XYZ file of C-alpha atoms in Angstrom:
577
model
C 104.063 70.014 104.855
C 101.121 72.317 104.092
C 103.252 74.175 101.553
C 103.952 70.866 99.772
C 100.276 70.026 99.425
C 99.466 73.529 98.209
C 102.264 73.156 95.675
C 100.808 69.851 94.398
C 97.382 71.458 94.055
C 98.896 74.268 92.006
C 100.683 71.705 89.812
C 97.357 69.961 89.269
C 95.737 73.258 88.289
C 98.552 73.870 85.805
C 98.010 70.444 84.249
C 94.349 71.315 83.769
C 95.280 74.585 82.052
C 97.513 72.614 79.675
C 95.122 69.727 79.027
C 91.878 71.512 78.164
C 93.080 73.571 75.149
C 94.882 70.521 73.781
C 91.825 68.303 74.149
C 89.439 70.815 72.603
C 91.611 72.314 69.856
C 94.664 70.258 68.962
C 94.081 66.587 69.650
C 93.308 65.902 65.984
C 95.909 68.325 64.597
C 98.469 66.598 62.290
C 101.452 68.654 63.592
C 102.639 65.790 65.763
C 106.049 67.200 66.744
C 104.513 70.512 67.795
C 101.931 68.636 69.834
C 104.661 66.662 71.572
C 106.551 69.882 72.297
C 103.370 71.512 73.658
C 102.547 68.633 75.983
C 106.074 68.250 77.394
C 106.584 72.006 77.753
C 103.256 72.230 79.564
C 104.175 69.308 81.798
C 107.444 70.980 82.794
C 105.793 74.388 83.223
C 103.177 72.894 85.544
C 105.934 71.873 87.963
C 108.037 75.025 87.597
C 105.425 77.813 87.620
C 104.302 77.297 91.260
C 107.938 77.709 92.371
C 108.191 81.142 90.786
C 106.895 84.458 92.120
C 105.012 86.506 89.538
C 103.996 90.119 90.091
C 100.346 90.458 89.324
C 98.918 93.676 87.850
C 98.078 96.412 90.369
C 94.407 96.120 89.509
C 94.421 92.514 90.726
C 96.320 93.397 93.872
C 93.747 96.024 94.791
C 91.006 93.435 94.538
C 92.709 91.225 97.120
C 91.150 91.915 100.541
C 93.519 92.597 103.429
C 92.242 92.369 106.980
C 93.598 94.727 109.642
C 92.794 94.182 113.291
C 91.831 96.999 115.632
C 92.643 95.415 118.997
C 92.100 98.573 121.034
C 88.364 98.772 120.366
C 86.582 97.848 123.582
C 87.966 96.243 126.697
C 88.187 92.631 125.574
C 91.066 91.041 123.751
C 90.057 89.936 120.241
C 90.494 86.243 119.708
C 91.259 85.215 116.118
C 90.456 81.566 116.873
C 87.557 79.953 118.761
C 87.943 79.621 122.503
C 89.308 76.239 123.519
C 86.848 74.041 125.298
C 83.782 75.628 123.714
C 80.908 73.341 122.855
C 81.427 72.829 119.149
C 80.361 69.200 119.000
C 82.228 66.496 117.130
C 84.453 67.957 114.460
C 86.419 66.324 111.664
C 89.880 67.493 110.776
C 89.403 67.517 107.031
C 93.013 68.516 106.396
C 94.352 65.432 108.170
C 91.753 63.248 106.460
C 92.716 64.510 102.990
C 96.393 64.004 103.757
C 95.727 60.408 104.779
C 93.754 59.790 101.579
C 96.553 61.296 99.464
C 99.253 59.208 101.150
C 97.099 56.070 100.748
C 96.713 56.722 97.024
C 100.426 57.399 96.673
C 101.249 54.150 98.445
C 98.824 52.261 96.189
C 100.480 53.676 93.067
C 103.962 52.750 94.304
C 102.926 49.206 95.256
C 101.140 48.713 91.931
C 104.215 49.722 89.944
C 106.458 47.530 92.083
C 104.168 44.537 91.453
C 104.222 45.193 87.688
C 108.010 45.527 87.656
C 108.358 42.297 89.638
C 105.974 40.535 87.273
C 107.854 41.564 84.158
C 111.166 40.809 85.775
C 110.011 37.224 86.167
C 108.766 37.209 82.570
C 112.091 38.480 81.201
C 113.857 35.547 82.813
C 111.958 33.272 80.389
C 112.754 35.243 77.236
C 115.042 34.782 74.269
C 116.918 37.659 72.632
C 117.649 37.838 68.935
C 119.241 40.887 67.240
C 118.207 43.209 70.040
C 114.612 41.974 70.106
C 113.258 40.144 73.167
C 110.811 37.348 72.349
C 108.459 36.649 75.250
C 105.717 34.192 76.095
C 103.282 37.140 76.277
C 100.926 38.012 73.418
C 101.691 41.759 73.599
C 104.045 43.950 71.575
C 105.593 46.866 73.474
C 108.770 48.819 74.090
C 110.283 49.629 77.493
C 113.048 52.210 77.353
C 115.260 50.918 74.512
C 114.181 47.256 74.602
C 111.565 45.869 72.197
C 109.392 42.988 73.432
C 107.619 40.797 70.874
C 105.542 37.622 71.369
C 107.491 34.515 70.441
C 104.603 33.494 68.190
C 105.519 36.322 65.771
C 109.086 35.112 65.237
C 109.605 34.623 61.522
C 106.122 35.962 60.687
C 105.448 38.329 57.792
C 104.171 41.085 60.158
C 107.315 41.186 62.278
C 109.158 43.748 60.099
C 106.386 46.334 60.325
C 106.072 45.809 64.067
C 109.782 46.323 64.551
C 109.704 49.503 62.437
C 106.969 50.873 64.694
C 108.720 49.977 67.950
C 112.126 51.224 66.776
C 110.492 54.582 66.080
C 109.666 54.804 69.803
C 113.288 54.039 70.664
C 114.836 56.431 68.130
C 112.532 59.312 69.104
C 113.280 58.800 72.844
C 109.642 58.491 73.804
C 110.629 56.771 77.064
C 111.825 60.155 78.430
C 108.310 61.574 78.034
C 106.870 58.502 79.719
C 109.198 58.684 82.724
C 108.329 62.336 83.356
C 104.647 61.605 82.953
C 104.818 58.583 85.255
C 106.390 60.671 88.016
C 103.639 63.242 87.540
C 100.978 60.545 87.792
C 102.585 59.180 90.934
C 102.466 62.530 92.766
C 99.194 63.837 91.304
C 97.259 60.594 91.002
C 94.125 62.365 92.298
C 94.061 64.762 89.337
C 91.998 63.594 86.323
C 93.961 65.929 84.052
C 97.147 63.992 84.878
C 95.599 60.816 83.509
C 94.217 62.678 80.513
C 97.616 64.144 79.608
C 99.233 60.714 80.048
C 96.769 59.282 77.532
C 97.330 62.165 75.115
C 101.127 61.770 75.265
C 100.968 58.041 74.507
C 98.430 58.581 71.772
C 100.698 61.125 70.117
C 103.636 58.712 70.428
C 101.694 56.109 68.479
C 100.862 58.644 65.768
C 104.547 59.563 65.479
C 105.572 55.905 65.227
C 102.844 55.178 62.670
C 104.022 58.093 60.552
C 107.604 56.787 60.553
C 106.419 53.333 59.479
C 104.457 54.753 56.538
C 107.425 56.981 55.635
C 109.477 53.787 55.190
C 107.218 52.756 52.277
C 104.975 50.269 54.067
C 101.609 49.728 52.398
C 99.050 51.750 54.426
C 96.212 49.269 53.864
C 98.300 46.306 54.975
C 99.582 48.219 58.004
C 96.060 49.201 59.089
C 94.926 45.596 58.714
C 97.798 44.524 60.925
C 96.755 47.024 63.611
C 93.254 45.565 63.641
C 94.747 42.180 64.463
C 96.234 43.605 67.685
C 93.334 45.676 69.040
C 92.573 43.233 71.855
C 95.835 43.807 73.750
C 95.791 45.333 77.207
C 98.323 47.884 78.388
C 99.793 46.689 81.673
C 102.982 48.705 81.892
C 102.724 52.482 81.687
C 106.437 53.071 81.159
C 106.243 51.212 77.853
C 104.886 52.072 74.406
C 102.477 49.424 73.189
C 101.981 48.628 69.521
C 98.189 48.898 69.679
C 97.912 51.306 72.630
C 95.720 54.019 71.101
C 92.285 53.636 69.569
C 92.821 52.128 66.169
C 90.119 54.202 64.437
C 91.757 57.460 65.552
C 95.144 56.209 64.351
C 93.623 55.356 60.975
C 92.269 58.898 60.656
C 95.604 60.452 61.607
C 97.415 58.334 58.949
C 95.239 59.905 56.256
C 96.005 63.492 57.279
C 98.883 65.574 55.852
C 102.092 65.790 57.821
C 101.694 69.505 58.556
C 98.889 72.015 58.884
C 99.831 75.746 58.637
C 96.664 76.686 60.492
C 97.538 74.322 63.318
C 101.052 75.775 63.553
C 99.647 79.301 63.886
C 97.134 78.222 66.532
C 99.724 76.426 68.660
C 102.205 79.305 68.303
C 99.564 81.713 69.591
C 98.301 79.386 72.294
C 101.594 78.528 73.991
C 102.360 82.079 75.294
C 98.749 82.552 76.401
C 98.696 79.256 78.279
C 102.058 79.914 79.969
C 101.003 83.403 81.107
C 97.692 82.058 82.403
C 99.474 79.302 84.284
C 101.963 81.736 85.783
C 99.251 84.060 87.070
C 97.074 81.193 88.283
C 99.698 79.041 90.005
C 102.725 81.291 90.499
C 103.459 81.899 94.167
C 102.680 85.470 95.239
C 103.990 86.981 98.485
C 100.635 88.146 99.867
C 99.210 84.630 100.113
C 101.279 83.354 103.035
C 99.833 83.083 106.531
C 102.105 82.428 109.490
C 100.908 80.909 112.743
C 102.900 81.066 115.951
C 102.707 80.928 119.720
C 104.157 83.380 122.230
C 104.943 82.482 125.848
C 106.655 84.188 128.769
C 110.150 82.791 129.293
C 110.014 83.227 133.086
C 106.700 81.431 133.657
C 106.016 79.503 130.456
C 102.485 80.918 130.399
C 100.866 82.151 127.154
C 101.581 85.810 126.374
C 97.912 86.709 126.008
C 97.512 90.106 124.364
C 101.063 90.352 123.017
C 101.325 92.697 120.037
C 102.510 91.014 116.830
C 103.480 93.525 114.131
C 105.161 93.348 110.737
C 108.262 95.510 111.169
C 108.043 98.869 109.422
C 104.274 98.618 108.866
C 101.044 99.245 110.737
C 99.791 95.713 110.103
C 99.603 93.257 112.943
C 97.513 91.142 115.241
C 97.248 90.058 118.870
C 98.104 86.784 120.612
C 94.953 85.089 121.911
C 94.333 83.485 125.311
C 96.544 80.541 124.332
C 99.331 82.803 123.077
C 98.733 81.850 119.438
C 98.351 84.239 116.528
C 97.785 84.225 112.759
C 99.233 86.875 110.480
C 99.203 87.389 106.701
C 102.652 88.376 105.429
C 104.314 89.286 102.142
C 107.420 87.193 101.542
C 109.593 86.750 104.637
C 109.412 90.001 106.644
C 110.641 90.702 110.152
C 107.956 90.194 112.798
C 108.195 92.203 116.029
C 106.422 90.933 119.158
C 106.035 93.218 122.166
C 104.546 93.066 125.630
C 104.768 95.504 128.506
C 107.687 94.604 130.763
C 109.286 92.189 128.308
C 112.034 92.575 125.732
C 110.740 93.046 122.192
C 111.180 89.870 120.198
C 112.184 90.128 116.529
C 111.947 87.047 114.322
C 111.695 86.220 110.625
C 108.270 85.085 109.412
C 109.802 81.871 108.053
C 111.032 80.950 111.563
C 107.604 81.309 113.179
C 105.779 78.092 114.004
C 108.854 75.922 114.496
C 108.786 76.373 118.287
C 107.090 78.634 120.862
C 108.474 82.171 120.880
C 109.721 83.090 124.363
C 109.657 86.646 125.680
C 112.233 87.564 128.315
C 111.543 89.902 131.192
C 112.937 93.402 130.731
C 112.436 95.743 133.699
C 111.018 99.149 132.834
C 113.774 101.669 133.598
C 112.526 104.985 134.972
C 115.166 107.700 134.504
C 114.631 110.689 136.787
C 117.907 112.561 136.270
C 116.514 115.078 133.749
C 112.947 115.117 135.051
C 111.912 118.389 136.767
C 110.410 118.048 140.212
C 106.714 118.751 140.728
C 105.919 122.439 140.688
C 108.595 123.422 138.151
C 107.228 125.084 135.020
C 107.911 123.495 131.663
C 107.761 126.240 129.053
C 106.305 125.527 125.605
C 106.094 127.728 122.562
C 103.132 129.982 121.882
C 102.512 128.093 118.642
C 102.200 124.795 120.519
C 99.865 126.383 123.046
C 97.592 127.721 120.331
C 97.647 124.438 118.434
C 96.629 122.253 121.340
C 94.914 124.698 123.707
C 94.716 122.011 126.355
C 95.177 122.078 130.106
C 97.301 119.476 131.859
C 94.177 117.605 132.878
C 92.504 117.226 129.472
C 93.466 114.855 126.660
C 94.330 115.988 123.155
C 91.653 115.053 120.624
C 92.875 114.177 117.112
C 90.249 113.855 114.369
C 91.510 112.246 111.131
C 95.030 113.513 111.872
C 93.994 117.024 112.957
C 93.812 118.402 116.490
C 90.320 119.577 117.493
C 89.299 121.590 120.537
C 86.092 119.899 121.479
C 84.993 116.291 120.988
C 81.378 117.523 120.861
C 82.165 118.764 117.362
C 82.245 115.160 116.139
C 79.076 113.454 114.963
C 79.027 109.987 116.646
C 77.409 108.473 113.530
C 80.523 109.263 111.481
C 83.047 107.642 113.856
C 84.770 104.508 112.555
C 86.995 103.875 115.583
C 88.587 105.559 118.598
C 92.090 104.910 119.948
C 93.370 106.100 123.316
C 97.115 106.477 123.974
C 97.652 107.204 127.671
C 101.405 106.973 128.157
C 102.903 110.511 127.814
C 106.256 108.991 126.878
C 104.975 107.403 123.655
C 105.935 108.901 120.319
C 102.391 109.921 119.374
C 101.804 111.601 122.759
C 105.008 113.571 122.353
C 104.059 114.586 118.801
C 100.889 116.208 120.120
C 102.464 117.536 123.339
C 99.877 115.512 125.284
C 100.545 115.445 129.009
C 97.551 113.350 129.906
C 96.407 111.314 126.879
C 95.763 111.378 123.141
C 92.310 110.400 121.862
C 92.635 109.458 118.195
C 89.328 109.534 116.319
C 89.014 108.120 112.807
C 85.839 108.795 110.862
C 84.319 106.702 108.113
C 85.048 109.454 105.610
C 88.529 110.262 106.907
C 90.856 111.539 104.225
C 94.168 111.521 106.099
C 96.926 109.833 104.116
C 100.036 108.109 105.314
C 102.729 110.640 106.152
C 100.274 113.568 106.357
C 101.236 116.388 108.756
C 99.050 117.658 111.542
C 98.360 121.259 112.450
C 101.672 121.457 114.281
C 103.604 120.439 111.196
C 104.448 117.085 112.779
C 104.232 114.023 110.582
C 101.549 111.696 111.862
C 103.057 108.223 112.043
C 101.091 105.015 112.159
C 98.249 106.171 109.898
C 97.246 105.162 106.408
C 94.377 106.041 104.095
C 90.791 105.593 105.108
C 90.646 102.355 103.114
C 92.818 100.664 105.735
C 92.195 99.983 109.393
C 95.411 100.632 111.263
C 96.821 98.321 113.904
C 97.881 100.253 117.034
C 100.244 99.034 119.731
C 98.334 99.913 122.879
C 100.855 99.411 125.698
C 101.090 101.618 128.786
C 104.011 101.336 131.183
C 103.412 101.548 134.952
C 103.251 105.109 136.242
C 103.549 106.782 139.619
C 100.535 108.968 140.423
C 101.326 112.333 138.878
C 104.044 111.100 136.548
C 107.826 111.187 136.706
C 108.085 114.668 138.220
C 105.807 113.652 141.099
C 107.835 110.454 141.565
C 111.063 112.432 141.768
C 109.535 114.840 144.281
C 108.262 111.963 146.411
C 111.565 110.070 146.424
C 113.785 112.970 147.387
C 111.330 114.348 149.939
C 111.327 110.978 151.725
C 114.960 109.968 151.161
C 117.137 109.883 154.297
C 120.746 110.566 153.314
C 123.088 108.610 155.655
C 124.698 111.287 157.840
C 128.113 109.638 157.881
C 128.230 109.349 154.078
C 127.059 112.928 153.610
C 129.560 114.242 156.152
C 132.360 112.496 154.276
C 131.063 113.920 150.972
C 130.388 110.500 149.440
C 127.829 110.368 146.626
C 126.294 107.223 145.247
C 123.438 105.499 143.480
C 121.164 102.547 144.170
C 119.244 100.691 141.460
C 115.936 99.704 143.064
C 113.875 97.020 141.322
C 110.289 96.145 142.210
C 107.215 94.513 140.709
C 104.131 96.622 139.999
C 101.224 94.191 140.277
C 97.964 94.343 138.342
C 96.434 96.241 141.257
C 99.310 98.759 141.300
C 100.916 97.553 144.539
C 104.697 97.278 144.792
C 106.129 93.869 145.580
C 109.522 92.154 145.639
C 111.367 95.405 146.317
C 115.153 94.949 146.239
C 118.403 96.674 145.378
C 119.923 95.099 142.286
C 123.056 97.266 142.378
C 124.552 100.028 144.528
C 127.733 102.027 144.744
C 127.817 101.467 148.525
C 125.832 99.167 150.811
C 125.182 102.098 153.170
C 122.826 103.637 150.602
C 120.627 100.571 150.097
C 118.525 100.631 153.286
C 117.364 104.278 153.019
C 116.593 103.833 149.318
C 114.482 100.723 149.937
C 112.581 102.419 152.786
C 111.262 105.026 150.353
C 109.679 102.401 148.094
C 108.350 100.243 150.909
C 106.102 103.116 152.000
C 105.351 104.374 148.485
C 101.674 104.632 147.389
C 100.250 102.343 144.719
C 101.209 102.960 141.105
C 99.041 102.921 138.045
C 99.688 99.381 136.692
C 101.021 98.580 133.242
C 98.370 98.116 130.570
C 98.446 95.641 127.686
C 95.419 95.644 125.369
C 93.322 97.508 127.935
C 94.061 95.051 130.740
C 96.451 95.512 133.680
C 99.592 93.362 133.669
C 102.516 92.857 136.046
C 105.672 94.776 135.140
C 109.109 94.902 136.715
C 110.395 98.450 137.201
C 113.859 99.783 137.977
C 114.294 103.257 139.445
C 117.759 104.751 140.122
C 117.997 106.619 143.429
C 120.930 109.025 143.558
C 122.657 110.406 146.630
C 124.440 113.648 145.792
C 126.568 114.997 148.634
C 126.897 118.399 146.950
C 123.143 119.106 146.886
C 121.251 120.341 149.937
């Protein structure tokens, strides 16, 4: 519904762009057909332009601010909305109030038109028709669609011929089409003063066109003007009709004295139309960067809000974080793919247009720890001399990256120049692997950083997830649970404690047990169970290893520990001593 109201506001803005030049420059211009074309083209363009997407010049795009969130700064989770329950006093939902006012006005307009239609329907039942002309008991002369209504008192009068010439001009020139379109516009944009102004201008121009046709038929101008004066006291009660004396008589008199065409007016309108249409397109055309999506993320297993879930536009570094209620707001271009992630849960991918319809549910996905190719503790992992020189770091120290370049000592950095600091702890992440970081990567961005997207570091590795210094990059800070010492230490621990069943080993039977457990926020292992095994005989010794296992380092989401399910395969190989 919000999109509909925004659309109506853009239509109203377009009507204002059309109305003001006409009112200031062309209202008194004698080129009546061009004026009619201008008004109806503008009316149609006001409804069509907001439905179209126009590419604005790059200069304008650069002036549009884009906000990037740095959720890793500090320990707290940034909340894009105020905390629920805070003492904010009595508040008024202005959006709901405005919607109620708009609907009330719309209902009033509909009821008013229905009453008028009912009134004239009753009047028509008391009319007499003669040669296509309806004689009524009213004292007004008007035309509705193709029917001409004339007071019965004028039947046989000497002014009737001129009146009929005027009203037939409305019928022949199909003015009722303009009036229907304008009436629909008034109904939906009744709150816009420019809608009423354009409606008046259209009807005024209709009267000028009809007057011109009457005078073209050879009617005496003085007599015709005198006749108009006799009908100046009529009141317009039906907007879908053209009334004989609708417009101000003095203005109609002035228009009758003007020439039929003005070359200067033609040139002005010809130059104005493209300028007005371009202005309307840029002002009201829908542009991709103006859409904000709002959604809510919950855990499918518990139904609780996924506080701290990462919400990222796929293929970009732009994103945000779900707040304590699981809700998030994100500016998007068009209808991109949105990826939502949380440690221990399956990544959720959804189109931006589908967000907000219902809560987004994240399903549990156990973290699978593969130990088959991991060397046991104590084995040497050789690296190239080039990598050693580039990083020059021991296993215990993090790798420091300053504006995309590896530095040896963090003391080299002036604290006053630091814009932000990111810490990536998981050695299995892509950035940690790029820098051959066994402990952690400390990413430092200065206020004067000059690293560009796609720039290579000292190792010749492309640095992903970075843009120019004009942007603040969104980082996905998620650390999976880890055994003290890493995977190699875990493998050493498991196979040093594992008791191979003697009977199975004697018979040369190998097997595997998939052990699943929950690493709590304190790092303790709970709910330890075998989810699959090649033989039941292997399950008990595999579970015994994990029941006595020391606490793990818990999973981290946005700097806070979270519970994560983990699956570790334990293999029994009869051919290995």
